[in-house]
Short mmCIF file of C-alpha atoms in Angstrom, two decimals:
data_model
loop_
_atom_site.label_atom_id
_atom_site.label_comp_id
_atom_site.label_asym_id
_atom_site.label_seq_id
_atom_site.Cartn_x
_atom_site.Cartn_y
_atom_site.Cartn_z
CA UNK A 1 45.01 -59.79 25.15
CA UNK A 2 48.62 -59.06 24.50
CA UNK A 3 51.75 -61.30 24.16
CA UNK A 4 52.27 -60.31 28.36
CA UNK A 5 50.99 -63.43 29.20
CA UNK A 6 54.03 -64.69 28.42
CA UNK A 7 55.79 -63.32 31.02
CA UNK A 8 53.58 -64.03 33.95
CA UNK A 9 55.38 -66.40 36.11
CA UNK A 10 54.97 -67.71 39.71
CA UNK A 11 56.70 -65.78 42.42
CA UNK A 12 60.25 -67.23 41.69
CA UNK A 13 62.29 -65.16 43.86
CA UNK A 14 61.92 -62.00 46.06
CA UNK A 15 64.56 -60.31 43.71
CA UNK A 16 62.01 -60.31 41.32
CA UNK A 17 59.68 -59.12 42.89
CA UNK A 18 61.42 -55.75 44.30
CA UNK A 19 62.09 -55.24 40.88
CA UNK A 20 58.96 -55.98 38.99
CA UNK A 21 57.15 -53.39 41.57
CA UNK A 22 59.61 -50.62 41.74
CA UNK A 23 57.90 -47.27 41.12
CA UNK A 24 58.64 -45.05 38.16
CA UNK A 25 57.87 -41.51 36.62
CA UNK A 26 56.66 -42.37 33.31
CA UNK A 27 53.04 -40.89 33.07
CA UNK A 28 52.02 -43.94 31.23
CA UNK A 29 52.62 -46.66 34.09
CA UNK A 30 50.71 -44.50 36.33
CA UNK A 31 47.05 -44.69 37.22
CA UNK A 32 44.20 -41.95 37.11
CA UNK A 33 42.46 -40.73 40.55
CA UNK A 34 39.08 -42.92 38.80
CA UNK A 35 38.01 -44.40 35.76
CA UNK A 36 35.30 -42.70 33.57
CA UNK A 37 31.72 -43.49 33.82
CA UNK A 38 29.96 -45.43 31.59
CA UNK A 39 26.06 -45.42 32.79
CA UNK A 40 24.82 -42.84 30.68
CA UNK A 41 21.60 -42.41 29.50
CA UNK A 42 21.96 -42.51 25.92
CA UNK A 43 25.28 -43.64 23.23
CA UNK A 44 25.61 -39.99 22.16
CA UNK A 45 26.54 -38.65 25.80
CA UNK A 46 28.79 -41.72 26.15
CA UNK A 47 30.42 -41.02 23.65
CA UNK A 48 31.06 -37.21 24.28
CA UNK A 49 32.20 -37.63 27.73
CA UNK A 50 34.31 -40.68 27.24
CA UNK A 51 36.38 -38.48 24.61
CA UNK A 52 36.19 -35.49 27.02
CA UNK A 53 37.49 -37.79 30.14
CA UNK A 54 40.78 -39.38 27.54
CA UNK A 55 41.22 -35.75 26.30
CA UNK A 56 42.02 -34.92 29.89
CA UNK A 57 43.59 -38.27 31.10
CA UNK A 58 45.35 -40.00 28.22
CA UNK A 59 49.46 -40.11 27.91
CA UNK A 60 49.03 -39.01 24.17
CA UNK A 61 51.86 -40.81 22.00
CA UNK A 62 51.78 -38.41 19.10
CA UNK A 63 50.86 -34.87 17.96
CA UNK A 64 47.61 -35.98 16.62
CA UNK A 65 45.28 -35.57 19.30
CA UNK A 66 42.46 -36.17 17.51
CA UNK A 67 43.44 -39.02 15.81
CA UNK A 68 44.06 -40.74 18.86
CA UNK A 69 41.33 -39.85 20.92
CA UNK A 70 39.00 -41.38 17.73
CA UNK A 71 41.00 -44.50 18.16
CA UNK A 72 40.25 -45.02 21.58
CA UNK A 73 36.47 -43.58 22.41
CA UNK A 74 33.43 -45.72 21.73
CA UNK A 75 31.86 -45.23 18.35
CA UNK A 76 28.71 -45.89 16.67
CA UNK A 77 28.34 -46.29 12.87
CA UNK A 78 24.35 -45.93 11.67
CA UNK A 79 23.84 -47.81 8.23
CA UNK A 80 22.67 -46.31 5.29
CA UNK A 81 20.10 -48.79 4.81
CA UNK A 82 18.91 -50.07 7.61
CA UNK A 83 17.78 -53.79 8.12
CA UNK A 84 16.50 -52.73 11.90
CA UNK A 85 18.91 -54.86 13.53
CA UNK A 86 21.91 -54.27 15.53
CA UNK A 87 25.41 -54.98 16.49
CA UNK A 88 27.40 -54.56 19.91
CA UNK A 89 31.36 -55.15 19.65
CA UNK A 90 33.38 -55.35 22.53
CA UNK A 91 37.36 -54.99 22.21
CA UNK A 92 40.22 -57.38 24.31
CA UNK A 93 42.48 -56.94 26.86
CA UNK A 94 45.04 -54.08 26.16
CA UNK A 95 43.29 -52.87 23.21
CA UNK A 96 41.23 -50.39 21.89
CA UNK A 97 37.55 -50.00 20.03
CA UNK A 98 39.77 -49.57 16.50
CA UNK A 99 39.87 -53.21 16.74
CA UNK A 100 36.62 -53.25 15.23
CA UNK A 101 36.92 -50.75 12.49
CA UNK A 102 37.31 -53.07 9.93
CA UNK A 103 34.43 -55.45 11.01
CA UNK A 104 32.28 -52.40 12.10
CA UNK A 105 32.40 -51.12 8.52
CA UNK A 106 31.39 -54.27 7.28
CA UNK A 107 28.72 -54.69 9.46
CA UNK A 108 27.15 -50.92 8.45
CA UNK A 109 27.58 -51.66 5.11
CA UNK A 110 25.55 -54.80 5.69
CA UNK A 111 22.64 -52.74 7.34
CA UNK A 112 23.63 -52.88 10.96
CA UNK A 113 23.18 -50.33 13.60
CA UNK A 114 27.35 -50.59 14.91
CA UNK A 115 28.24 -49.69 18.11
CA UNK A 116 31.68 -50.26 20.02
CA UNK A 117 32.04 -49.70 23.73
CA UNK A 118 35.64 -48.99 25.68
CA UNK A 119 36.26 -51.44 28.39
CA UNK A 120 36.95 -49.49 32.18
CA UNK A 121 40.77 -48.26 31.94
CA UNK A 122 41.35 -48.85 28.22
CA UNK A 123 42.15 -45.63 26.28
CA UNK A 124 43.81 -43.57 28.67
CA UNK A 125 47.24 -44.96 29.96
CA UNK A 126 48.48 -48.82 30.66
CA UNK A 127 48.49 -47.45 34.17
CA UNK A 128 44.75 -47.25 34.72
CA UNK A 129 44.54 -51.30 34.21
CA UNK A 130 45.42 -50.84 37.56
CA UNK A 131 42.18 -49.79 38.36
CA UNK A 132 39.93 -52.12 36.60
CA UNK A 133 37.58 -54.60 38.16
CA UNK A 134 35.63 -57.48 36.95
CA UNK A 135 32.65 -55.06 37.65
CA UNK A 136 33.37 -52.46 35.57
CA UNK A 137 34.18 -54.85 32.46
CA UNK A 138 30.50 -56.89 33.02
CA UNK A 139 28.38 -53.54 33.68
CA UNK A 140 29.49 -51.89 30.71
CA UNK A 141 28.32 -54.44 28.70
CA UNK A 142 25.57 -55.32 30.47
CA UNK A 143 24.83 -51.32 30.19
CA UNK A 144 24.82 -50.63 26.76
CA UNK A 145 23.04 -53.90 25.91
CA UNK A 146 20.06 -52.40 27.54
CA UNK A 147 20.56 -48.80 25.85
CA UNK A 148 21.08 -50.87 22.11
CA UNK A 149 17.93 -53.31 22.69
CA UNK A 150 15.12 -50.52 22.16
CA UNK A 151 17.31 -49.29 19.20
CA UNK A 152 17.05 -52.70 17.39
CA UNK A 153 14.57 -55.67 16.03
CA UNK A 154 17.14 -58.08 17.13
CA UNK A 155 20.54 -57.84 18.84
CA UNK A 156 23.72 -59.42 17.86
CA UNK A 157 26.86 -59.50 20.55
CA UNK A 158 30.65 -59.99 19.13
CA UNK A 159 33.34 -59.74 20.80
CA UNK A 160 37.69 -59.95 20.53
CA UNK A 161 39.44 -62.20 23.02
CA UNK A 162 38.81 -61.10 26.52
CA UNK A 163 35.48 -59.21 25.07
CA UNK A 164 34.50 -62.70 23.56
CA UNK A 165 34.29 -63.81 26.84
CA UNK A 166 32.11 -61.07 28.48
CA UNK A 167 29.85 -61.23 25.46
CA UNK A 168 29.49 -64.57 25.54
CA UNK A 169 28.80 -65.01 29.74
CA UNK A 170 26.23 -62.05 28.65
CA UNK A 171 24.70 -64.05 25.44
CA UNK A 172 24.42 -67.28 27.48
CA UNK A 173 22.26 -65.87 30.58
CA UNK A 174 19.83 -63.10 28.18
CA UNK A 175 17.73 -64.97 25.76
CA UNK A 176 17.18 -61.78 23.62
CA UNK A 177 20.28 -62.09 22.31
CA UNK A 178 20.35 -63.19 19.03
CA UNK A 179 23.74 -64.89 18.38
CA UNK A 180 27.54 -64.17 18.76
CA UNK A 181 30.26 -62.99 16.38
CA UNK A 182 34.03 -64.30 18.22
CA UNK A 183 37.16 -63.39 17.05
CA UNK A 184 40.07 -65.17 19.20
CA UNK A 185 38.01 -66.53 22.01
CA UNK A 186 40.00 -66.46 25.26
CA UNK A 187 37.82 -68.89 27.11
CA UNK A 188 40.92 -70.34 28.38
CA UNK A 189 44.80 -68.80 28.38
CA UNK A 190 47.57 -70.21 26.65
CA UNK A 191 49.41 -70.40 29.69
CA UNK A 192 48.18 -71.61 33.12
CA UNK A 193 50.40 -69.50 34.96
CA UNK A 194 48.18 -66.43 34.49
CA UNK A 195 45.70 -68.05 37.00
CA UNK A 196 48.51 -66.94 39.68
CA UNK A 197 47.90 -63.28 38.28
CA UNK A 198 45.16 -62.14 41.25
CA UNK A 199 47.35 -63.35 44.02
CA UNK A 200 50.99 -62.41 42.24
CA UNK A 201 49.17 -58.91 42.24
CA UNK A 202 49.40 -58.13 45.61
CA UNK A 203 52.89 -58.26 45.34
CA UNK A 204 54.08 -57.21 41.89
CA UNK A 205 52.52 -54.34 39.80
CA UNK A 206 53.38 -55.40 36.39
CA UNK A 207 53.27 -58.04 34.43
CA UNK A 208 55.25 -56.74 31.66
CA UNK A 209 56.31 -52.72 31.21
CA UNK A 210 57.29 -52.32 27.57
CA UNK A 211 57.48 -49.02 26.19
CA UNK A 212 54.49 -47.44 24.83
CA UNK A 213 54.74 -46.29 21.76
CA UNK A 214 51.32 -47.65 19.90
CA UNK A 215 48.55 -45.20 19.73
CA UNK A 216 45.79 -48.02 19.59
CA UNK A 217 46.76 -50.11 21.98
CA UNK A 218 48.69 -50.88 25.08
CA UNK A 219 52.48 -52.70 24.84
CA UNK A 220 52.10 -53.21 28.85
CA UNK A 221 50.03 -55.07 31.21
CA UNK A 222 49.74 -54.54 35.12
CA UNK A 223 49.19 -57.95 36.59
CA UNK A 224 45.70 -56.40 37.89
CA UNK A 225 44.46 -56.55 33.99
CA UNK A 226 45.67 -59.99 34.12
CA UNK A 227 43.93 -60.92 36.89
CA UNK A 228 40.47 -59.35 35.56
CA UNK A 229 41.08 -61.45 32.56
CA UNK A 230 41.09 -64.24 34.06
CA UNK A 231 38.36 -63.48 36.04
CA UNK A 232 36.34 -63.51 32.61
CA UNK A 233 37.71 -66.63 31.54
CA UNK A 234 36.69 -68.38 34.73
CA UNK A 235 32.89 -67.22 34.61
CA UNK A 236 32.13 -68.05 30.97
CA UNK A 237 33.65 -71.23 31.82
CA UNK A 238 31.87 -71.89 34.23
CA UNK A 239 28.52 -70.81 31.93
CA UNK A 240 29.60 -73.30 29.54
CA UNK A 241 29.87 -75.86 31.65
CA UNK A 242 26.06 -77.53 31.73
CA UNK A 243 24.35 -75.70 29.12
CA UNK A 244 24.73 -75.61 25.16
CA UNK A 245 23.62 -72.52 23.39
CA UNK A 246 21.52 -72.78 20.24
CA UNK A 247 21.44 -69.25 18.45
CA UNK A 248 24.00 -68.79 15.43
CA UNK A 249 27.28 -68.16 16.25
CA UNK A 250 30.24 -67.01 14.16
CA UNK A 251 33.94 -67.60 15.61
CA UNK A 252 37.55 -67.11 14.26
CA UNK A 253 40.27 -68.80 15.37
CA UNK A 254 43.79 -68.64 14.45
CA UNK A 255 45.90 -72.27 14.56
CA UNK A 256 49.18 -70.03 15.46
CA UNK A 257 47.60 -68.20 17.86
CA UNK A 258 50.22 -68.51 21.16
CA UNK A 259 47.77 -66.26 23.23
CA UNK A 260 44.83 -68.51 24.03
CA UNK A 261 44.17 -72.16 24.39
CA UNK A 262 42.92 -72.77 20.79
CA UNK A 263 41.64 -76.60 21.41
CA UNK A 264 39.06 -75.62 23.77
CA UNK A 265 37.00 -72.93 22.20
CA UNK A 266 36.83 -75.17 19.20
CA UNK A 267 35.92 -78.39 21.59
CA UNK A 268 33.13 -75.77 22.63
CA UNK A 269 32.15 -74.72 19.12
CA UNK A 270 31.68 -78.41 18.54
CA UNK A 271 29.90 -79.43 21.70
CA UNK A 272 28.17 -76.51 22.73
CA UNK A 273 26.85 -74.43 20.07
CA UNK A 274 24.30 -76.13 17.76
CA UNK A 275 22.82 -74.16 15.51
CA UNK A 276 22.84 -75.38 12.47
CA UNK A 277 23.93 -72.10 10.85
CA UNK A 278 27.09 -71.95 12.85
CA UNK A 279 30.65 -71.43 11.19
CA UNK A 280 34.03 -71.54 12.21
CA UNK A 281 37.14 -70.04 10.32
CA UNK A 282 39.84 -71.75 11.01
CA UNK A 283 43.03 -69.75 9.86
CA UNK A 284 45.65 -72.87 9.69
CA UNK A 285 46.44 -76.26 8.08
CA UNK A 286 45.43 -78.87 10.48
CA UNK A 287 42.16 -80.33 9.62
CA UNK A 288 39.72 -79.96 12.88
CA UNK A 289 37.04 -82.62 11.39
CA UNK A 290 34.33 -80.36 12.87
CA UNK A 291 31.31 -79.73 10.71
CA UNK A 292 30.47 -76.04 9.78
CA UNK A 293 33.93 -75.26 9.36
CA UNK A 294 36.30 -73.51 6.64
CA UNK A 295 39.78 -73.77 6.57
CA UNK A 296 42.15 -71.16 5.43
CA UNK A 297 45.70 -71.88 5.40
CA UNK A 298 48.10 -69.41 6.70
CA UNK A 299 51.48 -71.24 4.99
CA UNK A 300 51.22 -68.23 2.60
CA UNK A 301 55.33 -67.40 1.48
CA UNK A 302 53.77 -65.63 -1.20
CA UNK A 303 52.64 -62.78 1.65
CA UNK A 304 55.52 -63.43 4.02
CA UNK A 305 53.21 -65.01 6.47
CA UNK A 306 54.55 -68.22 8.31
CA UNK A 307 51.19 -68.45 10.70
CA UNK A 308 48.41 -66.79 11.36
CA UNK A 309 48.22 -64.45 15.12
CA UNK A 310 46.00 -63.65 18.38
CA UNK A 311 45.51 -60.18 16.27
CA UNK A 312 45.78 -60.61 12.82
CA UNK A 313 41.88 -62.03 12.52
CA UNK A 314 40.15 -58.47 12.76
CA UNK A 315 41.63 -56.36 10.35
CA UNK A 316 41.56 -55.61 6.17
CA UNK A 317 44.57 -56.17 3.99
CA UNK A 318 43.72 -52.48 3.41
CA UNK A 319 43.70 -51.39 6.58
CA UNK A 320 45.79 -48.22 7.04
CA UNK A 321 47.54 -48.98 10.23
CA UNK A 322 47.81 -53.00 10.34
CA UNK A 323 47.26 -54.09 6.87
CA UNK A 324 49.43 -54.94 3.99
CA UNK A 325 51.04 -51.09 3.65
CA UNK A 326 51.41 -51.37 7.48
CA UNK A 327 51.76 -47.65 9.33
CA UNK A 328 52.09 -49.83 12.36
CA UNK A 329 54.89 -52.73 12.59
CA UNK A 330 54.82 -54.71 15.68
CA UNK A 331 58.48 -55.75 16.10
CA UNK A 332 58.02 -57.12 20.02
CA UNK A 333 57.11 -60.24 19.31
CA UNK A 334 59.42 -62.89 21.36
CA UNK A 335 62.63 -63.30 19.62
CA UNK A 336 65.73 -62.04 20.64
CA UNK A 337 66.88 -58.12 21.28
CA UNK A 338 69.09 -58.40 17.97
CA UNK A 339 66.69 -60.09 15.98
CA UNK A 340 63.90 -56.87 17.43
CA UNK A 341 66.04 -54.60 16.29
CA UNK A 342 66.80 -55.99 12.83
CA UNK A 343 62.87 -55.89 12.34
CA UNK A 344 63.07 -52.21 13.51
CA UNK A 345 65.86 -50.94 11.29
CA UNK A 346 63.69 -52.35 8.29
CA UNK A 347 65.51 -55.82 7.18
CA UNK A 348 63.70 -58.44 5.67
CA UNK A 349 60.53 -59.69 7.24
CA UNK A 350 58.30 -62.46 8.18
CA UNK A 351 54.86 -62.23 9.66
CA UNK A 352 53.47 -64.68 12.69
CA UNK A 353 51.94 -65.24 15.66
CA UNK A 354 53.92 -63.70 18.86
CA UNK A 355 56.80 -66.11 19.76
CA UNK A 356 57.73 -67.73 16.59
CA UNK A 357 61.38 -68.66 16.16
CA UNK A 358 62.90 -69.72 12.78
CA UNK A 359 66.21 -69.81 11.92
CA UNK A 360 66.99 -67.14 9.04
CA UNK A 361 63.97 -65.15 9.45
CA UNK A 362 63.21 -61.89 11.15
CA UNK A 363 59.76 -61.74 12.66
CA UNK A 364 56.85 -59.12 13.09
CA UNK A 365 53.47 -59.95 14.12
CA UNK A 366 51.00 -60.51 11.62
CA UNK A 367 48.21 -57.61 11.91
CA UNK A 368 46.07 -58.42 9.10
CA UNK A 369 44.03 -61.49 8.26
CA UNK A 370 44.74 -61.76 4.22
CA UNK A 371 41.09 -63.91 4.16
CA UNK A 372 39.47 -60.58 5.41
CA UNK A 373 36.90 -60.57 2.43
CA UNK A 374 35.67 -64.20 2.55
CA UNK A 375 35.36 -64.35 6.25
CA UNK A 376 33.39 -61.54 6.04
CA UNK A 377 31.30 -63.19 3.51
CA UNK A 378 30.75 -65.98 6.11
CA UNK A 379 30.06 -64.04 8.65
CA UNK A 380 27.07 -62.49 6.41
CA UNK A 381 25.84 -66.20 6.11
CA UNK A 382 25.09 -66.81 9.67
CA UNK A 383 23.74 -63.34 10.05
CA UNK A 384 21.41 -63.35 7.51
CA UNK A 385 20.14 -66.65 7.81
CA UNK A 386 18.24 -65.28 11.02
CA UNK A 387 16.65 -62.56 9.51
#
């Protein structure tokens, strides 16, 4: 899910609408003929036509073709040493399977069959969000749960923000499942304006056109991928409501995070998931008082980091394109057009959550989580507990 959220509003005037819907040339606001198929019979073929469908479809936004295109397609990492079990990682709104890298690694390292899938209109262009329903995003899943189940003694689901939520609606209604790994949780927006984003779609395109200049993931949203998003959030919702869910689960929250509602995925951690083998990484300073919980404070001066983001969870200090060494500086992130620009140019900055304001500082978003390696370790501790 991306900062756009922010700038979903109700239909305030009919001047803003003309405007938000006007038409334009750039290749990346508009949409494909169709979306690529995802039904295939085995991971391999998914794989190979996914890239050969993007190779022919995507707005590529540098000269490295294949960099990109190994970005964006599905992947599958097979572990040295196996333990026979198996991991399926579903990326967010906006983004791409190389928000898993850094997990997925882990994970193979671990003994874990890995595989990523690419959510319906992902990949390509920000104009194919266009085309996305709620169908596509719950088939693939439900898809390549049933090709990773024969492939696997026991099946693990994890998913980032929007995928948190189709994992978890999946988890919740197929008993074979054999616990969750959630990073950012969108069960419920930050803002309740975005339940407007179905209707508002009718009549505006976009949500937010910014231009697109990041190779693994989209700086736009059309108000359709909104809409689907919210569509998610709704159902698992709804599949939370009168149940509670007993197999481990492992979630990662950030207290800075201005994306999602942070209180309720937490209330639900608390009240509806009882394992006993449950844990909770909390990336801020207020104390929670839920059991099963660590803490790690984000008030870290030392690393330039005011708060912890939506993003920042998933990847490695070390990470080429997010970490420390950044390739990849996210300057968008809801201050002013000056203070943007100063980030740009290469001034002094600070590292947050989208929308922090603080006199004297410049802001970037925070793209790495500097407790990569211990909540890692954590995550190993609810895993292996089951086996």
């Amino acid at each position: 899910m991306t900062s756009s959220f922010y700038r979903i509003t109700f239909i305030a005037s009919f001047a803003l609408l003309i405007a938000c819907s006007q038409s334009t040339t750039d290749p990346n606001y508009q949409a494909s003929k169709s979306l690529p198929s995802y039904s295939q019979d085995n991971f391999q073929q998914y794989i190979d036509e996914t890239k050969l469908w993007l190779s022919q479809h995507r707005v590529f936004k540098t000269d490295d073709i294949e960099k990109e295109l190994q970005a964006n397609i599905p992947f599958e990492l097979i572990p040295e040493n196996p333990n026979g079990d198996a991991v399926l990682l579903v990326h967010g709104l906006g983004d791409s399977p190389y928000s898993f890298i850094d997990v997925a690694r882990h994970l193979v390292s671990q003994g874990y069959l890995v595989r990523t899938l690419l959510l319906p209109g992902h990949g390509s262009k920000v104009g194919d969000l266009m085309l996305s329903t709620l169908e596509d995003w719950q088939n693939v899943v439900s898809h390549h749960i049933a090709l990773l189940k024969p492939q696997s003694n026991k099946l693990w689901l994890g998913g980032y923000s929007t995928g948190a939520n189709l994992v978890t609606s999946e988890a919740l209604n197929d008993d074979d499942i054999e616990g969750l790994l959630l990073f950012s949780p969108a069960f419920k927006p930050g803002k309740t304006a975005v339940k407007w984003a179905r209707a508002a779609s009718y009549v505006m395109t976009w949500a937010d056109q910014d231009p697109e200049t990041n190779y693994i993931r989209y700086n736009s949203l059309p108000m359709n991928g909104a809409a689907v998003y919210y569509d998610t959030a709704k159902i698992v919702q709804n599949d939370l409501e009168d149940t509670t869910y007993n197999k481990p689960v492992f979630m990662m929250i950030s207290e800075g995070d201005s994306i999602i509602d942070t209180k309720f995925p937490t209330s639900v951690f608390q009240k509806k998931f009882t394992n006993q083998n449950n844990q909770l990484i909390w990336q801020g300073e207020l104390d929670l008082s839920i059991s099963k919980t660590t803490i790690f404070s984000m008030d870290r001066p030392d690393l330039g980091i005011v708060n912890g983001s939506h993003m920042g969870l998933m990847f490695s200090p070390n990470n080429i394109e997010y970490g420390t060494e950044a390739a990849i500086i996210i300057c968008n992130n809801g201050q002013t057009k000056e203070q943007e620009n100063a980030c740009e140019q290469g001034d002094d900055i600070w590292f947050s959550s989208y929308g922090m304001i603080e006199e004297g500082k410049i802001f970037a978003r925070l793209t790495y989580n500097p407790y990569f390696e211990q909540s890692m370790e954590k995550l190993d501790t609810v895993m292996k507990n089951e086996r």
